[in-house]
Structure formats: structure tokens, C-alpha cells
Amino acid sequence: MAPPRLRAVSQAHPQQVLWLHYEHMVAHPTRCIRQLAGFLELEVSEAAVGRIAAAVQMEEAKRRYLSHEGMGMMLKRGECGVWAEEKYFSEKDHASFEVRLEIAGHL
């Protein structure tokens, strides 16, 4: 869950911030792809949505990235909640991000 201040930014600036949860993208990829396309004001056919959804599935992404030297390191387990378990973003990281938003005038 996002810190309340970050959530407030996305609500205050819905034209500039699209808030997507990884868990939603995993559970409902086509819905999220349509949402992203709408946010970017792009027209995307249902066939394209289907191709994108297939391409971003973890096993397909791994196959594609691993074929490029060094790119496989970008992909982790592809499971929900791993970022919290492995502490990819610390409280300090969140605080730093909020400071940057304040400097930009969004908080």
C-alpha cells in the first residue's frame, strides 16, 4: 500500500499520475493494459492488448530478457509481495521520494 502522501499526489493529479498496483497487473493484465493506454490517450486494439498481455507474462519476459546479455538481472521472481519481503524500498527510500515530490511542488 502506498504511503498516504503519495496516494494523495496521484489523486490530486490524475492526469499526471496513474497509480497501478503490481498485484492488479498480475491478476488482471488486460484490464491494466487498457487502463494504461487510456491514461496515455492511446487507441489499442483488443488484439494488441492480448499480445501485450502475453508478452509481459513473467515466463515470456524472462525468455525475452535472458536472450539479451545482462538483462536477466532486471527480473526477479515475479511474485506479489516480494518487494516488501526483500525490502527493496526502505522507509528511507519512501522518505526520499516524498522529498523529491515536495521539491517538485506535488506535496
mmCIF file with all atom_site columns, C-alpha atoms in Angstrom:
data_model
loop_
_atom_site.group_PDB
_atom_site.id
_atom_site.type_symbol
_atom_site.label_atom_id
_atom_site.label_alt_id
_atom_site.label_comp_id
_atom_site.label_asym_id
_atom_site.label_entity_id
_atom_site.label_seq_id
_atom_site.pdbx_PDB_ins_code
_atom_site.Cartn_x
_atom_site.Cartn_y
_atom_site.Cartn_z
_atom_site.occupancy
_atom_site.B_iso_or_equiv
_atom_site.pdbx_formal_charge
_atom_site.auth_seq_id
_atom_site.auth_comp_id
_atom_site.auth_asym_id
_atom_site.auth_atom_id
_atom_site.pdbx_PDB_model_num
ATOM 1   C CA . MET A 1 1   ? 0.000  0.000   0.000   1.00 0.00 ? 1   MET A CA 1
ATOM 2   C CA . ALA A 1 2   ? 1.273  3.455   -0.853  1.00 0.00 ? 2   ALA A CA 1
ATOM 3   C CA . PRO A 1 3   ? 2.065  5.971   1.828   1.00 0.00 ? 3   PRO A CA 1
ATOM 4   C CA . PRO A 1 4   ? -0.932 8.345   2.174   1.00 0.00 ? 4   PRO A CA 1
ATOM 5   C CA . ARG A 1 5   ? 1.003  11.351  0.875   1.00 0.00 ? 5   ARG A CA 1
ATOM 6   C CA . LEU A 1 6   ? 1.963  9.550   -2.329  1.00 0.00 ? 6   LEU A CA 1
ATOM 7   C CA . ARG A 1 7   ? -1.606 8.370   -2.817  1.00 0.00 ? 7   ARG A CA 1
ATOM 8   C CA . ALA A 1 8   ? -2.741 11.991  -2.337  1.00 0.00 ? 8   ALA A CA 1
ATOM 9   C CA . VAL A 1 9   ? -0.467 13.122  -5.173  1.00 0.00 ? 9   VAL A CA 1
ATOM 10  C CA . SER A 1 10  ? -1.983 10.606  -7.568  1.00 0.00 ? 10  SER A CA 1
ATOM 11  C CA . GLN A 1 11  ? -5.486 11.696  -6.556  1.00 0.00 ? 11  GLN A CA 1
ATOM 12  C CA . ALA A 1 12  ? -4.653 15.396  -6.822  1.00 0.00 ? 12  ALA A CA 1
ATOM 13  C CA . HIS A 1 13  ? -3.063 14.997  -10.270 1.00 0.00 ? 13  HIS A CA 1
ATOM 14  C CA . PRO A 1 14  ? -4.959 12.195  -12.025 1.00 0.00 ? 14  PRO A CA 1
ATOM 15  C CA . GLN A 1 15  ? -3.893 13.463  -15.462 1.00 0.00 ? 15  GLN A CA 1
ATOM 16  C CA . GLN A 1 16  ? -0.238 13.203  -14.477 1.00 0.00 ? 16  GLN A CA 1
ATOM 17  C CA . VAL A 1 17  ? -0.091 10.178  -12.174 1.00 0.00 ? 17  VAL A CA 1
ATOM 18  C CA . LEU A 1 18  ? -1.509 6.748   -12.891 1.00 0.00 ? 18  LEU A CA 1
ATOM 19  C CA . TRP A 1 19  ? -1.436 4.547   -9.807  1.00 0.00 ? 19  TRP A CA 1
ATOM 20  C CA . LEU A 1 20  ? -1.129 0.858   -10.679 1.00 0.00 ? 20  LEU A CA 1
ATOM 21  C CA . HIS A 1 21  ? -0.590 -1.954  -8.211  1.00 0.00 ? 21  HIS A CA 1
ATOM 22  C CA . TYR A 1 22  ? 1.657  -4.815  -9.255  1.00 0.00 ? 22  TYR A CA 1
ATOM 23  C CA . GLU A 1 23  ? -0.854 -7.240  -7.744  1.00 0.00 ? 23  GLU A CA 1
ATOM 24  C CA . HIS A 1 24  ? -3.572 -5.868  -10.053 1.00 0.00 ? 24  HIS A CA 1
ATOM 25  C CA . MET A 1 25  ? -1.278 -6.056  -13.074 1.00 0.00 ? 25  MET A CA 1
ATOM 26  C CA . VAL A 1 26  ? -0.553 -9.713  -12.307 1.00 0.00 ? 26  VAL A CA 1
ATOM 27  C CA . ALA A 1 27  ? -4.187 -10.604 -11.652 1.00 0.00 ? 27  ALA A CA 1
ATOM 28  C CA . HIS A 1 28  ? -5.762 -8.504  -14.431 1.00 0.00 ? 28  HIS A CA 1
ATOM 29  C CA . PRO A 1 29  ? -3.153 -7.697  -17.078 1.00 0.00 ? 29  PRO A CA 1
ATOM 30  C CA . THR A 1 30  ? -5.545 -6.867  -19.918 1.00 0.00 ? 30  THR A CA 1
ATOM 31  C CA . ARG A 1 31  ? -7.571 -4.509  -17.716 1.00 0.00 ? 31  ARG A CA 1
ATOM 32  C CA . CYS A 1 32  ? -4.381 -2.724  -16.615 1.00 0.00 ? 32  CYS A CA 1
ATOM 33  C CA . ILE A 1 33  ? -3.087 -2.504  -20.196 1.00 0.00 ? 33  ILE A CA 1
ATOM 34  C CA . ARG A 1 34  ? -6.370 -0.863  -21.262 1.00 0.00 ? 34  ARG A CA 1
ATOM 35  C CA . GLN A 1 35  ? -6.152 1.481   -18.253 1.00 0.00 ? 35  GLN A CA 1
ATOM 36  C CA . LEU A 1 36  ? -2.580 2.457   -19.145 1.00 0.00 ? 36  LEU A CA 1
ATOM 37  C CA . ALA A 1 37  ? -3.479 3.000   -22.799 1.00 0.00 ? 37  ALA A CA 1
ATOM 38  C CA . GLY A 1 38  ? -6.393 5.208   -21.757 1.00 0.00 ? 38  GLY A CA 1
ATOM 39  C CA . PHE A 1 39  ? -4.168 7.214   -19.428 1.00 0.00 ? 39  PHE A CA 1
ATOM 40  C CA . LEU A 1 40  ? -1.689 7.734   -22.278 1.00 0.00 ? 40  LEU A CA 1
ATOM 41  C CA . GLU A 1 41  ? -4.584 8.522   -24.633 1.00 0.00 ? 41  GLU A CA 1
ATOM 42  C CA . LEU A 1 42  ? -3.611 5.694   -26.969 1.00 0.00 ? 42  LEU A CA 1
ATOM 43  C CA . GLU A 1 43  ? -6.015 3.646   -29.009 1.00 0.00 ? 43  GLU A CA 1
ATOM 44  C CA . VAL A 1 44  ? -5.063 -0.007  -28.698 1.00 0.00 ? 44  VAL A CA 1
ATOM 45  C CA . SER A 1 45  ? -6.919 -2.852  -30.409 1.00 0.00 ? 45  SER A CA 1
ATOM 46  C CA . GLU A 1 46  ? -8.056 -5.856  -28.422 1.00 0.00 ? 46  GLU A CA 1
ATOM 47  C CA . ALA A 1 47  ? -5.623 -7.964  -30.451 1.00 0.00 ? 47  ALA A CA 1
ATOM 48  C CA . ALA A 1 48  ? -2.751 -5.678  -29.389 1.00 0.00 ? 48  ALA A CA 1
ATOM 49  C CA . VAL A 1 49  ? -3.905 -5.806  -25.761 1.00 0.00 ? 49  VAL A CA 1
ATOM 50  C CA . GLY A 1 50  ? -3.800 -9.602  -25.965 1.00 0.00 ? 50  GLY A CA 1
ATOM 51  C CA . ARG A 1 51  ? -0.298 -9.611  -27.486 1.00 0.00 ? 51  ARG A CA 1
ATOM 52  C CA . ILE A 1 52  ? 0.993  -7.191  -24.849 1.00 0.00 ? 52  ILE A CA 1
ATOM 53  C CA . ALA A 1 53  ? -0.564 -9.230  -22.050 1.00 0.00 ? 53  ALA A CA 1
ATOM 54  C CA . ALA A 1 54  ? 1.112  -12.385 -23.368 1.00 0.00 ? 54  ALA A CA 1
ATOM 55  C CA . ALA A 1 55  ? 4.477  -10.639 -23.773 1.00 0.00 ? 55  ALA A CA 1
ATOM 56  C CA . VAL A 1 56  ? 4.550  -9.354  -20.194 1.00 0.00 ? 56  VAL A CA 1
ATOM 57  C CA . GLN A 1 57  ? 3.816  -12.670 -18.501 1.00 0.00 ? 57  GLN A CA 1
ATOM 58  C CA . MET A 1 58  ? 6.800  -13.494 -16.302 1.00 0.00 ? 58  MET A CA 1
ATOM 59  C CA . GLU A 1 59  ? 7.937  -16.610 -18.162 1.00 0.00 ? 59  GLU A CA 1
ATOM 60  C CA . GLU A 1 60  ? 7.779  -14.859 -21.537 1.00 0.00 ? 60  GLU A CA 1
ATOM 61  C CA . ALA A 1 61  ? 9.523  -11.760 -20.162 1.00 0.00 ? 61  ALA A CA 1
ATOM 62  C CA . LYS A 1 62  ? 12.281 -13.935 -18.700 1.00 0.00 ? 62  LYS A CA 1
ATOM 63  C CA . ARG A 1 63  ? 12.708 -15.722 -22.009 1.00 0.00 ? 63  ARG A CA 1
ATOM 64  C CA . ARG A 1 64  ? 12.997 -12.424 -23.866 1.00 0.00 ? 64  ARG A CA 1
ATOM 65  C CA . TYR A 1 65  ? 15.260 -10.680 -21.353 1.00 0.00 ? 65  TYR A CA 1
ATOM 66  C CA . LEU A 1 66  ? 17.561 -13.631 -20.792 1.00 0.00 ? 66  LEU A CA 1
ATOM 67  C CA . SER A 1 67  ? 18.315 -13.655 -24.505 1.00 0.00 ? 67  SER A CA 1
ATOM 68  C CA . HIS A 1 68  ? 19.985 -10.238 -24.000 1.00 0.00 ? 68  HIS A CA 1
ATOM 69  C CA . GLU A 1 69  ? 23.253 -10.212 -22.074 1.00 0.00 ? 69  GLU A CA 1
ATOM 70  C CA . GLY A 1 70  ? 22.833 -8.880  -18.551 1.00 0.00 ? 70  GLY A CA 1
ATOM 71  C CA . MET A 1 71  ? 19.130 -8.146  -18.849 1.00 0.00 ? 71  MET A CA 1
ATOM 72  C CA . GLY A 1 72  ? 18.020 -11.156 -16.808 1.00 0.00 ? 72  GLY A CA 1
ATOM 73  C CA . MET A 1 73  ? 19.216 -9.430  -13.648 1.00 0.00 ? 73  MET A CA 1
ATOM 74  C CA . MET A 1 74  ? 16.352 -6.948  -14.038 1.00 0.00 ? 74  MET A CA 1
ATOM 75  C CA . LEU A 1 75  ? 13.776 -9.648  -13.446 1.00 0.00 ? 75  LEU A CA 1
ATOM 76  C CA . LYS A 1 76  ? 13.187 -11.025 -10.003 1.00 0.00 ? 76  LYS A CA 1
ATOM 77  C CA . ARG A 1 77  ? 10.711 -13.725 -9.002  1.00 0.00 ? 77  ARG A CA 1
ATOM 78  C CA . GLY A 1 78  ? 7.607  -12.123 -10.476 1.00 0.00 ? 78  GLY A CA 1
ATOM 79  C CA . GLU A 1 79  ? 5.598  -12.739 -7.333  1.00 0.00 ? 79  GLU A CA 1
ATOM 80  C CA . CYS A 1 80  ? 3.417  -10.326 -5.449  1.00 0.00 ? 80  CYS A CA 1
ATOM 81  C CA . GLY A 1 81  ? 4.787  -9.014  -2.166  1.00 0.00 ? 81  GLY A CA 1
ATOM 82  C CA . VAL A 1 82  ? 8.451  -9.804  -2.857  1.00 0.00 ? 82  VAL A CA 1
ATOM 83  C CA . TRP A 1 83  ? 9.452  -6.133  -2.710  1.00 0.00 ? 83  TRP A CA 1
ATOM 84  C CA . ALA A 1 84  ? 8.240  -5.970  0.904   1.00 0.00 ? 84  ALA A CA 1
ATOM 85  C CA . GLU A 1 85  ? 9.847  -9.297  1.865   1.00 0.00 ? 85  GLU A CA 1
ATOM 86  C CA . GLU A 1 86  ? 13.198 -8.380  0.414   1.00 0.00 ? 86  GLU A CA 1
ATOM 87  C CA . LYS A 1 87  ? 12.951 -4.725  1.440   1.00 0.00 ? 87  LYS A CA 1
ATOM 88  C CA . TYR A 1 88  ? 13.656 -3.239  -1.996  1.00 0.00 ? 88  TYR A CA 1
ATOM 89  C CA . PHE A 1 89  ? 12.212 0.071   -0.795  1.00 0.00 ? 89  PHE A CA 1
ATOM 90  C CA . SER A 1 90  ? 13.120 1.110   2.709   1.00 0.00 ? 90  SER A CA 1
ATOM 91  C CA . GLU A 1 91  ? 11.424 3.777   4.773   1.00 0.00 ? 91  GLU A CA 1
ATOM 92  C CA . LYS A 1 92  ? 14.367 5.989   3.814   1.00 0.00 ? 92  LYS A CA 1
ATOM 93  C CA . ASP A 1 93  ? 13.633 5.346   0.112   1.00 0.00 ? 93  ASP A CA 1
ATOM 94  C CA . HIS A 1 94  ? 9.995  6.349   0.587   1.00 0.00 ? 94  HIS A CA 1
ATOM 95  C CA . ALA A 1 95  ? 11.012 9.460   2.516   1.00 0.00 ? 95  ALA A CA 1
ATOM 96  C CA . SER A 1 96  ? 13.484 10.422  -0.224  1.00 0.00 ? 96  SER A CA 1
ATOM 97  C CA . PHE A 1 97  ? 10.785 10.015  -2.856  1.00 0.00 ? 97  PHE A CA 1
ATOM 98  C CA . GLU A 1 98  ? 8.413  12.212  -0.852  1.00 0.00 ? 98  GLU A CA 1
ATOM 99  C CA . VAL A 1 99  ? 11.098 14.909  -0.549  1.00 0.00 ? 99  VAL A CA 1
ATOM 100 C CA . ARG A 1 100 ? 11.521 14.870  -4.330  1.00 0.00 ? 100 ARG A CA 1
ATOM 101 C CA . LEU A 1 101 ? 7.755  15.250  -4.757  1.00 0.00 ? 101 LEU A CA 1
ATOM 102 C CA . GLU A 1 102 ? 7.773  18.176  -2.326  1.00 0.00 ? 102 GLU A CA 1
ATOM 103 C CA . ILE A 1 103 ? 10.579 19.864  -4.260  1.00 0.00 ? 103 ILE A CA 1
ATOM 104 C CA . ALA A 1 104 ? 8.599  19.368  -7.468  1.00 0.00 ? 104 ALA A CA 1
ATOM 105 C CA . GLY A 1 105 ? 5.619  21.011  -5.775  1.00 0.00 ? 105 GLY A CA 1
ATOM 106 C CA . HIS A 1 106 ? 3.362  17.958  -5.724  1.00 0.00 ? 106 HIS A CA 1
ATOM 107 C CA . LEU A 1 107 ? 3.066  17.599  -1.927  1.00 0.00 ? 107 LEU A CA 1
#
